[in-house]
Amino acid sequence: MTKGKQIARLTPATCEQIQAQMLEACHKIAEDHGLVIEAAGWHNVDIGFSFEPVFRVSIPAPDGGALSLEKDMFMLLAERYGLSSGDFGREFTAGGERFRVSGIDPRRPRYPISAERIPDRKGFKFTAENVVMFITQSKHKA
């Protein structure tokens, strides 16, 4: 094994880079078993010294991609909450921070919309009304 550049501190950019390399290394194992693998984010950056990469391994969807229960659930329920199925993964700004829509949980009636803060991928819950408003504002700014 060759040694790469030694990393002294983990930044979001280095976490992304390391996770991409780990994902590439895992593709062969997934293929050998007829599965697909995809990055599902990373979290818990511990003051620049550790992070937890997240991968999703699943049976292939009809299109060859990975099945995503969160996305499927979102697509089924989005209209009920005033959103469109295309809003899954959409980015918006709230309180000066960037977020990405990552799901719907109908068991949380007050805060059913899940989103991750873009820089560190920390999960947050929002009201559907606020997310609709933030997405609408983002569309008008673009």
C-alpha angles and dihedrals in degrees: 000000000000120000117238128202110308112243116218097183133019115232126179088260094053091045089054092048095048093046091051090053091047091050091051090052091051096050094083093053092049092048091050088061098041092252135124127227130200137174112260096189131267132254146175099061099187106214090302098305105090142010138182115236114206124209129181118213116189146150111275120270117229089267091054094251127112120284111248116196090186091055093044091049090048092051091051096047105030097097091051087062097043094260132111126238087247090064091078105111093011116143126228140169123241125171090353093302130108120239136179122214107243107169154321126255111191090191087073102064096176097044107019099152119087120204136168124223104243103224097052103011093234112163123244136178124226138182113255091237093056093048091050089051094046093048091048090051091049091051091052092050092052 
